[in-house]
């Protein structure tokens, strides 16, 4: 006994199927448009493969090669390949200099105000704003209206700076750091002035995927330096603690270089990254978070692959 199934899709023809045969039903494409689309997709994949391997094109693809080449200009692997959310967040990074706004938590102490001044001098072209009674949403709207690329907020506990929030505008991400062992320039007598040239950046031991993400967040706070800049800023990762050091150098002779630390210095530890800005803090998705009991062993590291 044979059964002929009713076909609700006019683009396909369904062959007569015997009841004893296993599923699925055999389907044959008979629409010429679908057939040509399938052939075009196959030809594009062949052309892409031959381009990567630098080989001669097959004869059945050569006549459509120019047309297919134009189509391949706009072809990529989609969200799982070339494109990602990081591409959109830092789309113009390096093209234009960043505009950084530095502020503090509400009712800052005199020590936090001094540290905010030093952080402002760390980023060339940055501006510092007194927090006052402004809410976070008001701050973010004002920064977006003035084309600010990054908002940096410093927190304290009993006069000691212990928190740093970096929010990239206008779409995120927002990263949260804990600060340890803060030594300010004000604590060092006769330290001299700080250079405001665009610094060279050194990132050490950021080898994991999360480490590269964090290095991008920190890297794009600074503009592109000139080759003859004598200012160096170092972010060195050791056991997920990021040591910040700030130096200038000068050549003593053709072999030796003298480093001078100009401060401030501190250690940072990442504990959360959110895929949004600060005014959407409660609803933004969490990209990564350091949970209290997430470390199953003392040797587990997140920012580096050891």
XYZ file of N, CA and C in Angstrom, residues 4-220:
651
model
N 0.196 8.894 -0.703
C 0.668 10.120 -1.333
C 0.338 11.279 -0.404
N 1.369 11.937 0.127
C 1.176 13.014 1.086
C 0.810 14.303 0.361
N -0.084 15.079 1.009
C -0.421 16.398 0.455
C 0.737 17.348 0.701
N 1.100 18.105 -0.295
C 2.262 18.991 -0.227
C 1.804 20.433 0.005
N 1.999 20.978 1.209
C 1.605 22.376 1.449
C 2.601 23.385 0.906
N 3.792 22.927 0.472
C 4.828 23.830 -0.023
C 4.986 23.635 -1.529
N 4.560 24.634 -2.321
C 4.632 24.447 -3.783
C 6.042 24.462 -4.333
N 7.033 24.916 -3.531
C 8.404 24.962 -4.034
C 9.060 23.598 -4.035
N 8.500 22.651 -3.323
C 9.105 21.343 -3.202
C 8.129 20.290 -3.724
N 8.658 19.199 -4.267
C 7.841 18.040 -4.614
C 8.227 16.893 -3.681
N 7.234 16.241 -3.122
C 7.479 15.142 -2.191
C 7.202 13.834 -2.908
N 8.201 12.979 -2.944
C 8.056 11.702 -3.634
C 7.091 10.789 -2.889
N 6.506 9.868 -3.622
C 5.616 8.882 -3.027
C 6.415 8.017 -2.049
N 5.892 7.896 -0.882
C 6.626 7.249 0.200
C 5.832 6.054 0.713
N 6.453 4.891 0.837
C 5.809 3.700 1.357
C 5.771 3.741 2.873
N 4.705 3.206 3.440
C 4.515 3.277 4.895
C 5.611 2.550 5.658
N 6.174 1.530 5.039
C 7.204 0.758 5.725
C 8.559 1.449 5.723
N 8.704 2.531 4.900
C 9.991 3.210 4.832
C 10.170 4.126 6.034
N 11.388 4.236 6.555
C 11.637 5.130 7.693
C 11.584 6.597 7.274
N 11.345 7.455 8.245
C 11.413 8.904 8.016
C 12.877 9.322 7.887
N 13.281 10.454 7.289
C 12.403 11.488 6.789
C 11.898 11.231 5.382
N 10.931 11.994 4.977
C 10.395 11.893 3.620
C 11.419 12.443 2.637
N 11.518 11.831 1.491
C 12.440 12.285 0.454
C 11.868 13.523 -0.227
N 12.666 14.574 -0.291
C 12.226 15.835 -0.880
C 13.171 16.188 -2.010
N 12.620 16.574 -3.122
C 13.407 16.963 -4.281
C 13.084 18.408 -4.630
N 14.103 19.231 -4.797
C 13.889 20.623 -5.151
C 13.613 20.709 -6.640
N 12.460 21.284 -6.986
C 12.114 21.410 -8.398
C 12.007 22.857 -8.814
N 11.983 23.794 -7.869
C 11.872 25.193 -8.234
C 13.183 25.671 -8.839
N 13.191 26.267 -10.024
C 14.448 26.688 -10.670
C 15.147 27.801 -9.907
N 14.395 28.662 -9.223
C 15.024 29.741 -8.468
C 15.853 29.192 -7.317
N 15.272 28.220 -6.581
C 16.007 27.607 -5.491
C 17.220 26.841 -5.994
N 17.077 26.227 -7.164
C 18.201 25.480 -7.723
C 19.353 26.422 -8.062
N 19.027 27.581 -8.652
C 20.079 28.537 -9.006
C 20.710 29.145 -7.763
N 19.872 29.377 -6.717
C 20.427 29.906 -5.467
C 21.385 28.902 -4.833
N 21.031 27.622 -4.870
C 21.918 26.601 -4.308
C 23.220 26.529 -5.101
N 23.129 26.632 -6.417
C 24.330 26.594 -7.253
C 25.204 27.814 -6.988
N 24.567 29.002 -6.790
C 25.320 30.215 -6.519
C 26.074 30.099 -5.192
N 25.396 29.552 -4.164
C 26.057 29.376 -2.873
C 27.224 28.411 -2.961
N 27.057 27.343 -3.721
C 28.146 26.384 -3.900
C 29.322 27.022 -4.624
N 29.029 27.828 -5.657
C 30.095 28.482 -6.412
C 30.835 29.496 -5.547
N 30.111 30.215 -4.714
C 30.756 31.188 -3.835
C 31.691 30.500 -2.845
N 31.234 29.372 -2.300
C 32.094 28.658 -1.350
C 33.333 28.112 -2.046
N 33.173 27.630 -3.302
C 34.341 27.147 -4.045
C 35.314 28.279 -4.334
N 34.763 29.445 -4.737
C 35.625 30.575 -5.040
C 36.379 31.032 -3.792
N 35.682 31.066 -2.645
C 36.331 31.464 -1.411
C 37.446 30.490 -1.024
N 37.191 29.202 -1.220
C 38.195 28.197 -0.902
C 39.412 28.339 -1.801
N 39.182 28.551 -3.102
C 40.304 28.679 -4.030
C 41.110 29.948 -3.756
N 40.429 31.022 -3.326
C 41.152 32.254 -3.004
C 42.082 32.049 -1.809
N 41.584 31.335 -0.782
C 42.401 31.088 0.396
C 43.589 30.192 0.068
N 43.380 29.234 -0.830
C 44.445 28.281 -1.162
C 45.312 28.749 -2.318
N 44.942 29.899 -2.942
C 45.704 30.465 -4.062
C 45.845 29.457 -5.214
N 44.711 28.888 -5.615
C 44.692 27.889 -6.684
C 43.874 28.398 -7.863
N 43.998 27.699 -8.991
C 43.202 28.025 -10.167
C 41.733 27.705 -9.916
N 40.861 28.523 -10.508
C 39.430 28.303 -10.340
C 38.963 27.145 -11.204
N 37.972 26.402 -10.748
C 37.376 25.362 -11.606
C 36.708 25.992 -12.826
N 36.603 25.231 -13.877
C 36.073 25.772 -15.136
C 34.613 26.202 -15.018
N 33.809 25.516 -14.200
C 32.402 25.882 -14.102
C 32.175 27.133 -13.259
N 33.226 27.642 -12.591
C 33.087 28.828 -11.764
C 33.675 30.053 -12.449
N 34.549 29.841 -13.429
C 35.307 30.947 -14.019
C 34.409 31.989 -14.680
N 33.341 31.574 -15.311
C 32.512 32.532 -16.051
C 31.773 33.486 -15.103
N 31.517 33.032 -13.866
C 30.828 33.884 -12.893
C 31.783 34.432 -11.832
N 33.080 34.365 -12.087
C 34.057 34.697 -11.048
C 33.975 36.165 -10.639
N 33.855 37.090 -11.612
C 33.826 38.511 -11.278
C 32.581 38.864 -10.463
N 31.451 38.281 -10.866
C 30.217 38.543 -10.126
C 30.294 37.987 -8.702
N 30.848 36.809 -8.571
C 30.971 36.203 -7.251
C 31.970 36.949 -6.378
N 33.018 37.495 -7.001
C 34.016 38.234 -6.234
C 33.404 39.473 -5.584
N 32.488 40.142 -6.308
C 31.808 41.299 -5.732
C 30.939 40.890 -4.549
N 30.307 39.728 -4.641
C 29.479 39.260 -3.534
C 30.322 38.893 -2.312
N 31.527 38.392 -2.553
C 32.376 37.978 -1.443
C 32.934 39.159 -0.654
N 32.914 40.371 -1.254
C 33.424 41.528 -0.536
C 32.618 41.822 0.718
N 31.336 41.468 0.696
C 30.471 41.745 1.838
C 30.145 40.475 2.614
N 30.884 39.433 2.358
C 30.610 38.159 3.001
C 31.590 37.943 4.146
N 31.099 37.503 5.306
C 31.954 37.154 6.432
C 31.308 36.005 7.180
N 31.910 35.664 8.322
C 31.440 34.524 9.089
C 30.334 34.849 10.077
N 29.872 36.117 10.092
C 28.766 36.453 10.984
C 29.232 36.648 12.411
N 28.269 36.590 13.313
C 28.546 36.918 14.713
C 29.481 35.920 15.376
N 29.542 34.698 14.873
C 30.398 33.697 15.508
C 31.818 33.721 14.978
N 32.078 34.549 13.945
C 33.406 34.547 13.356
C 34.082 35.889 13.461
N 34.104 36.607 12.330
C 34.822 37.866 12.280
C 34.165 38.915 13.156
N 32.848 39.046 13.083
C 32.150 40.084 13.826
C 31.859 39.647 15.249
N 31.926 40.572 16.180
C 31.578 40.311 17.568
C 31.171 41.624 18.201
N 30.680 41.569 19.451
C 30.267 42.800 20.120
C 31.457 43.701 20.405
N 32.665 43.116 20.502
C 33.831 43.943 20.762
C 34.162 44.825 19.557
N 33.867 44.364 18.333
C 34.123 45.170 17.154
C 33.293 46.451 17.178
N 32.046 46.356 17.591
C 31.181 47.525 17.616
C 31.534 48.472 18.761
N 31.908 47.939 19.912
C 32.195 48.779 21.070
C 33.406 49.672 20.835
N 34.418 49.155 20.204
C 35.632 49.930 19.975
C 35.860 50.124 18.473
N 34.775 50.498 17.792
C 34.838 50.621 16.335
C 35.805 51.714 15.901
N 35.791 52.849 16.597
C 36.630 53.980 16.207
C 37.852 54.112 17.108
N 38.166 53.085 17.866
C 39.340 53.157 18.733
C 40.609 53.252 17.894
N 41.470 54.194 18.230
C 42.697 54.412 17.476
C 42.547 55.376 16.330
N 41.304 55.627 15.872
C 41.073 56.593 14.800
C 41.017 58.001 15.377
N 40.276 58.157 16.462
C 40.197 59.431 17.162
C 40.685 59.252 18.598
N 41.254 60.306 19.146
C 41.733 60.234 20.522
C 40.555 60.088 21.481
N 40.689 59.263 22.516
C 39.586 59.106 23.476
C 39.402 60.366 24.310
N 38.160 60.580 24.734
C 37.829 61.659 25.663
C 37.388 61.008 26.975
N 38.199 61.158 28.004
C 37.968 60.486 29.279
C 37.480 61.506 30.296
N 36.437 61.149 31.026
C 35.918 61.972 32.115
C 36.158 61.242 33.431
N 36.793 61.909 34.378
C 37.117 61.326 35.674
C 36.287 62.015 36.746
N 35.636 61.224 37.592
C 34.887 61.763 38.706
C 34.976 60.787 39.881
N 34.346 61.151 40.991
C 34.440 60.358 42.210
C 33.042 59.962 42.676
N 33.006 59.206 43.751
C 31.732 58.929 44.401
C 31.260 60.189 45.129
N 30.044 60.143 45.636
C 29.501 61.323 46.309
C 30.236 61.604 47.624
N 30.292 62.896 47.967
C 30.923 63.366 49.200
C 32.332 62.797 49.346
N 33.242 63.101 48.406
C 34.594 62.522 48.484
C 35.419 63.204 49.569
N 36.363 62.442 50.107
C 37.302 62.995 51.076
C 38.389 63.773 50.336
N 39.185 64.502 51.076
C 40.267 65.274 50.451
C 41.287 64.349 49.799
N 41.513 63.187 50.392
C 42.473 62.242 49.819
C 41.959 61.678 48.499
N 40.663 61.408 48.401
C 40.107 60.902 47.149
C 40.147 61.982 46.078
N 39.933 63.229 46.451
C 40.023 64.321 45.479
C 41.435 64.422 44.910
N 42.442 64.266 45.772
C 43.827 64.308 45.297
C 44.116 63.151 44.346
N 43.609 61.965 44.691
C 43.840 60.811 43.826
C 43.124 60.993 42.485
N 41.937 61.606 42.480
C 41.228 61.857 41.234
C 42.018 62.811 40.340
N 42.681 63.790 40.932
C 43.524 64.696 40.137
C 44.673 63.932 39.481
N 45.269 62.993 40.226
C 46.376 62.225 39.660
C 45.897 61.279 38.556
N 44.716 60.678 38.754
C 44.167 59.794 37.717
C 43.852 60.598 36.465
N 43.368 61.812 36.647
C 43.079 62.675 35.492
C 44.342 62.961 34.683
N 45.493 63.147 35.382
C 46.747 63.404 34.679
C 47.311 62.153 34.015
N 46.861 60.969 34.450
C 47.325 59.733 33.819
C 46.858 59.629 32.374
N 45.625 60.099 32.098
C 45.038 59.981 30.773
C 45.194 61.311 30.035
N 45.969 61.352 28.952
C 46.141 62.611 28.217
C 44.805 63.134 27.685
N 44.570 64.415 27.912
C 43.339 65.033 27.422
C 42.118 64.767 28.263
N 42.279 64.117 29.431
C 41.124 63.805 30.270
C 40.651 65.048 31.015
N 39.401 64.991 31.454
C 38.815 66.066 32.242
C 38.300 65.497 33.552
N 38.326 66.337 34.594
C 37.823 65.923 35.903
C 36.600 66.753 36.253
N 35.608 66.094 36.806
C 34.370 66.772 37.156
C 34.033 66.486 38.615
N 33.661 67.541 39.346
C 33.202 67.360 40.722
C 31.849 66.656 40.708
N 31.732 65.623 41.518
C 30.520 64.814 41.498
C 29.303 65.581 42.012
N 29.448 66.260 43.145
C 28.308 66.967 43.707
C 27.187 66.008 44.061
N 25.952 66.402 43.747
C 24.783 65.563 43.999
C 24.230 64.952 42.714
N 25.030 64.932 41.649
C 24.556 64.411 40.367
C 24.367 62.899 40.451
N 23.288 62.438 39.841
C 23.041 61.002 39.767
C 23.815 60.401 38.598
N 23.955 59.070 38.641
C 24.714 58.373 37.601
C 24.081 58.580 36.230
N 22.757 58.494 36.147
C 22.083 58.660 34.856
C 22.327 60.046 34.277
N 22.349 61.064 35.130
C 22.625 62.427 34.656
C 24.045 62.546 34.145
N 24.996 61.929 34.852
C 26.392 61.968 34.415
C 26.564 61.304 33.051
N 25.954 60.141 32.886
C 26.123 59.402 31.635
C 25.489 60.160 30.473
N 24.314 60.752 30.689
C 23.676 61.528 29.613
C 24.526 62.731 29.231
N 25.108 63.406 30.218
C 25.967 64.557 29.920
C 27.212 64.128 29.155
N 27.790 62.985 29.526
C 28.985 62.495 28.825
C 28.663 62.117 27.383
N 27.532 61.462 27.175
C 27.147 61.087 25.809
C 26.893 62.324 24.952
N 26.282 63.352 25.545
C 25.998 64.574 24.790
C 27.272 65.297 24.382
N 28.355 65.115 25.147
C 29.627 65.790 24.838
C 30.649 64.852 24.205
N 30.183 63.714 23.683
C 31.038 62.757 22.949
C 32.184 62.224 23.796
N 31.937 62.028 25.094
C 32.931 61.402 25.959
C 32.954 59.900 25.673
N 34.127 59.341 25.536
C 34.246 57.919 25.185
C 34.314 57.015 26.400
N 34.834 57.523 27.537
C 34.972 56.681 28.728
C 34.719 57.510 29.974
N 33.938 56.932 30.882
C 33.662 57.553 32.173
C 34.351 56.724 33.259
N 35.223 57.364 34.036
C 35.984 56.697 35.094
C 35.508 57.246 36.431
N 35.036 56.355 37.308
C 34.551 56.739 38.630
C 35.401 56.035 39.690
N 35.886 56.808 40.666
C 36.755 56.283 41.716
C 35.975 56.266 43.025
N 36.064 55.157 43.743
C 35.381 54.998 45.023
C 36.403 54.882 46.144
N 35.935 55.052 47.380
C 36.816 55.021 48.539
C 36.114 54.352 49.711
N 36.924 53.952 50.688
C 36.443 53.485 51.980
C 37.303 54.124 53.060
N 36.679 54.987 53.864
C 37.370 55.694 54.944
C 38.600 56.457 54.446
N 38.432 57.150 53.350
C 39.510 57.976 52.811
C 40.540 57.244 51.992
N 40.430 55.922 51.840
C 41.395 55.149 51.063
C 40.750 54.724 49.741
N 41.307 55.132 48.589
C 40.732 54.705 47.303
C 40.777 53.186 47.167
N 39.629 52.586 46.864
C 39.585 51.121 46.797
C 38.722 50.599 45.654
N 38.233 51.462 44.778
C 37.397 50.994 43.682
C 37.550 51.862 42.456
N 37.545 51.220 41.278
C 37.668 51.927 40.007
C 36.665 51.329 39.027
N 35.818 52.179 38.459
C 34.814 51.752 37.486
C 35.121 52.445 36.169
N 35.253 51.673 35.091
C 35.517 52.203 33.752
C 34.337 51.826 32.867
N 33.592 52.838 32.415
C 32.421 52.614 31.567
C 32.691 53.212 30.198
N 32.682 52.347 29.176
C 32.907 52.800 27.805
C 31.582 53.260 27.214
N 31.581 54.445 26.618
C 30.367 55.033 26.075
C 30.435 55.023 24.543
N 29.273 54.916 23.862
C 27.920 55.002 24.420
C 27.244 53.667 24.733
N 27.882 52.525 24.424
C 27.174 51.246 24.542
C 27.779 50.284 25.557
N 28.883 50.624 26.176
C 29.518 49.690 27.091
C 30.804 49.151 26.476
N 31.494 48.257 27.163
C 31.176 47.595 28.426
C 31.555 48.452 29.640
N 31.155 47.982 30.828
C 31.519 48.612 32.087
C 32.286 47.587 32.920
N 33.496 47.944 33.310
C 34.338 47.029 34.083
C 34.560 47.604 35.478
N 34.615 46.696 36.440
C 34.728 47.065 37.852
C 36.022 46.467 38.404
N 36.848 47.322 39.023
C 38.121 46.891 39.594
C 38.160 47.265 41.074
N 38.838 46.422 41.848
C 39.182 46.746 43.231
C 40.631 47.219 43.271
N 40.899 48.274 44.016
C 42.240 48.839 44.119
C 42.882 48.423 45.442
N 44.185 48.118 45.369
C 44.957 47.739 46.555
C 46.264 48.534 46.565
N 46.788 48.764 47.754
C 48.139 49.332 47.944
C 48.340 50.616 47.140
N 47.406 51.539 47.276
C 47.490 52.791 46.521
C 48.543 53.702 47.155
N 49.524 54.102 46.343
C 50.541 55.068 46.756
C 50.435 56.254 45.802
N 50.009 57.396 46.337
C 49.785 58.564 45.491
C 51.062 59.391 45.364
N 51.068 60.240 44.366
C 52.209 61.153 44.193
C 52.322 62.112 45.375
N 51.186 62.441 45.983
C 51.210 63.343 47.121
C 51.917 62.728 48.332
N 52.026 61.408 48.335
C 52.683 60.732 49.461
C 54.203 60.724 49.339
N 54.713 61.060 48.153
C 56.163 61.029 47.913
C 56.677 62.465 47.871
N 57.573 62.847 48.750
C 58.067 64.235 48.751
C 59.011 64.497 47.570
N 58.937 65.728 47.057
C 59.840 66.202 45.989
C 59.841 65.258 44.788
N 58.641 64.883 44.343
C 58.566 63.939 43.220
C 58.624 64.650 41.875
N 58.390 65.956 41.824
C 58.479 66.684 40.571
C 57.169 66.651 39.802
N 57.225 67.139 38.577
C 56.035 67.239 37.736
C 55.832 65.966 36.929
N 54.604 65.799 36.439
C 54.267 64.620 35.646
C 54.189 65.000 34.167
N 54.800 64.197 33.329
C 54.717 64.416 31.888
C 53.292 64.147 31.408
N 52.808 64.972 30.487
C 51.477 64.800 29.924
C 51.522 64.336 28.474
N 52.657 63.817 28.039
C 52.763 63.278 26.688
C 51.980 61.967 26.587
N 51.595 61.611 25.369
C 50.907 60.335 25.167
C 51.848 59.193 25.503
N 51.470 58.302 26.428
C 52.430 57.288 26.898
C 52.464 56.052 26.005
N 53.608 55.393 26.012
C 53.688 54.028 25.491
C 53.118 53.081 26.545
N 52.420 52.040 26.091
C 51.756 51.116 27.001
C 52.418 49.752 26.945
N 52.582 49.144 28.108
C 53.118 47.789 28.217
C 52.084 46.940 28.946
N 51.630 45.868 28.296
C 50.699 44.916 28.905
C 51.414 43.574 29.004
N 51.586 43.120 30.233
C 52.343 41.890 30.470
C 51.422 40.801 31.006
N 51.464 39.627 30.367
C 50.815 38.408 30.843
C 49.287 38.483 30.781
N 48.749 39.148 29.753
C 47.315 39.110 29.487
C 47.101 38.151 28.313
N 47.150 36.861 28.585
C 47.184 35.880 27.504
C 45.875 35.139 27.284
N 44.984 35.126 28.261
C 43.718 34.424 28.078
C 42.744 35.308 27.310
N 41.585 34.729 26.966
C 40.572 35.511 26.256
C 40.061 36.661 27.116
N 39.842 36.401 28.401
C 39.436 37.467 29.312
C 40.557 38.482 29.495
N 41.794 38.025 29.528
C 42.917 38.939 29.653
C 43.020 39.896 28.476
N 42.796 39.394 27.266
C 42.824 40.267 26.085
C 41.667 41.250 26.111
N 40.531 40.798 26.623
C 39.381 41.692 26.758
C 39.702 42.839 27.712
N 40.307 42.530 28.852
C 40.652 43.557 29.837
C 41.727 44.492 29.286
N 42.700 43.945 28.570
C 43.751 44.796 28.015
C 43.183 45.769 26.982
N 42.163 45.341 26.213
C 41.517 46.258 25.273
C 40.772 47.367 26.004
N 40.093 47.011 27.083
C 39.352 48.020 27.852
C 40.309 49.086 28.380
N 41.479 48.673 28.876
C 42.438 49.621 29.433
C 43.226 50.341 28.338
N 43.515 49.634 27.267
C 44.354 50.215 26.210
C 43.686 51.404 25.536
N 42.374 51.306 25.317
C 41.686 52.350 24.567
C 41.291 53.536 25.429
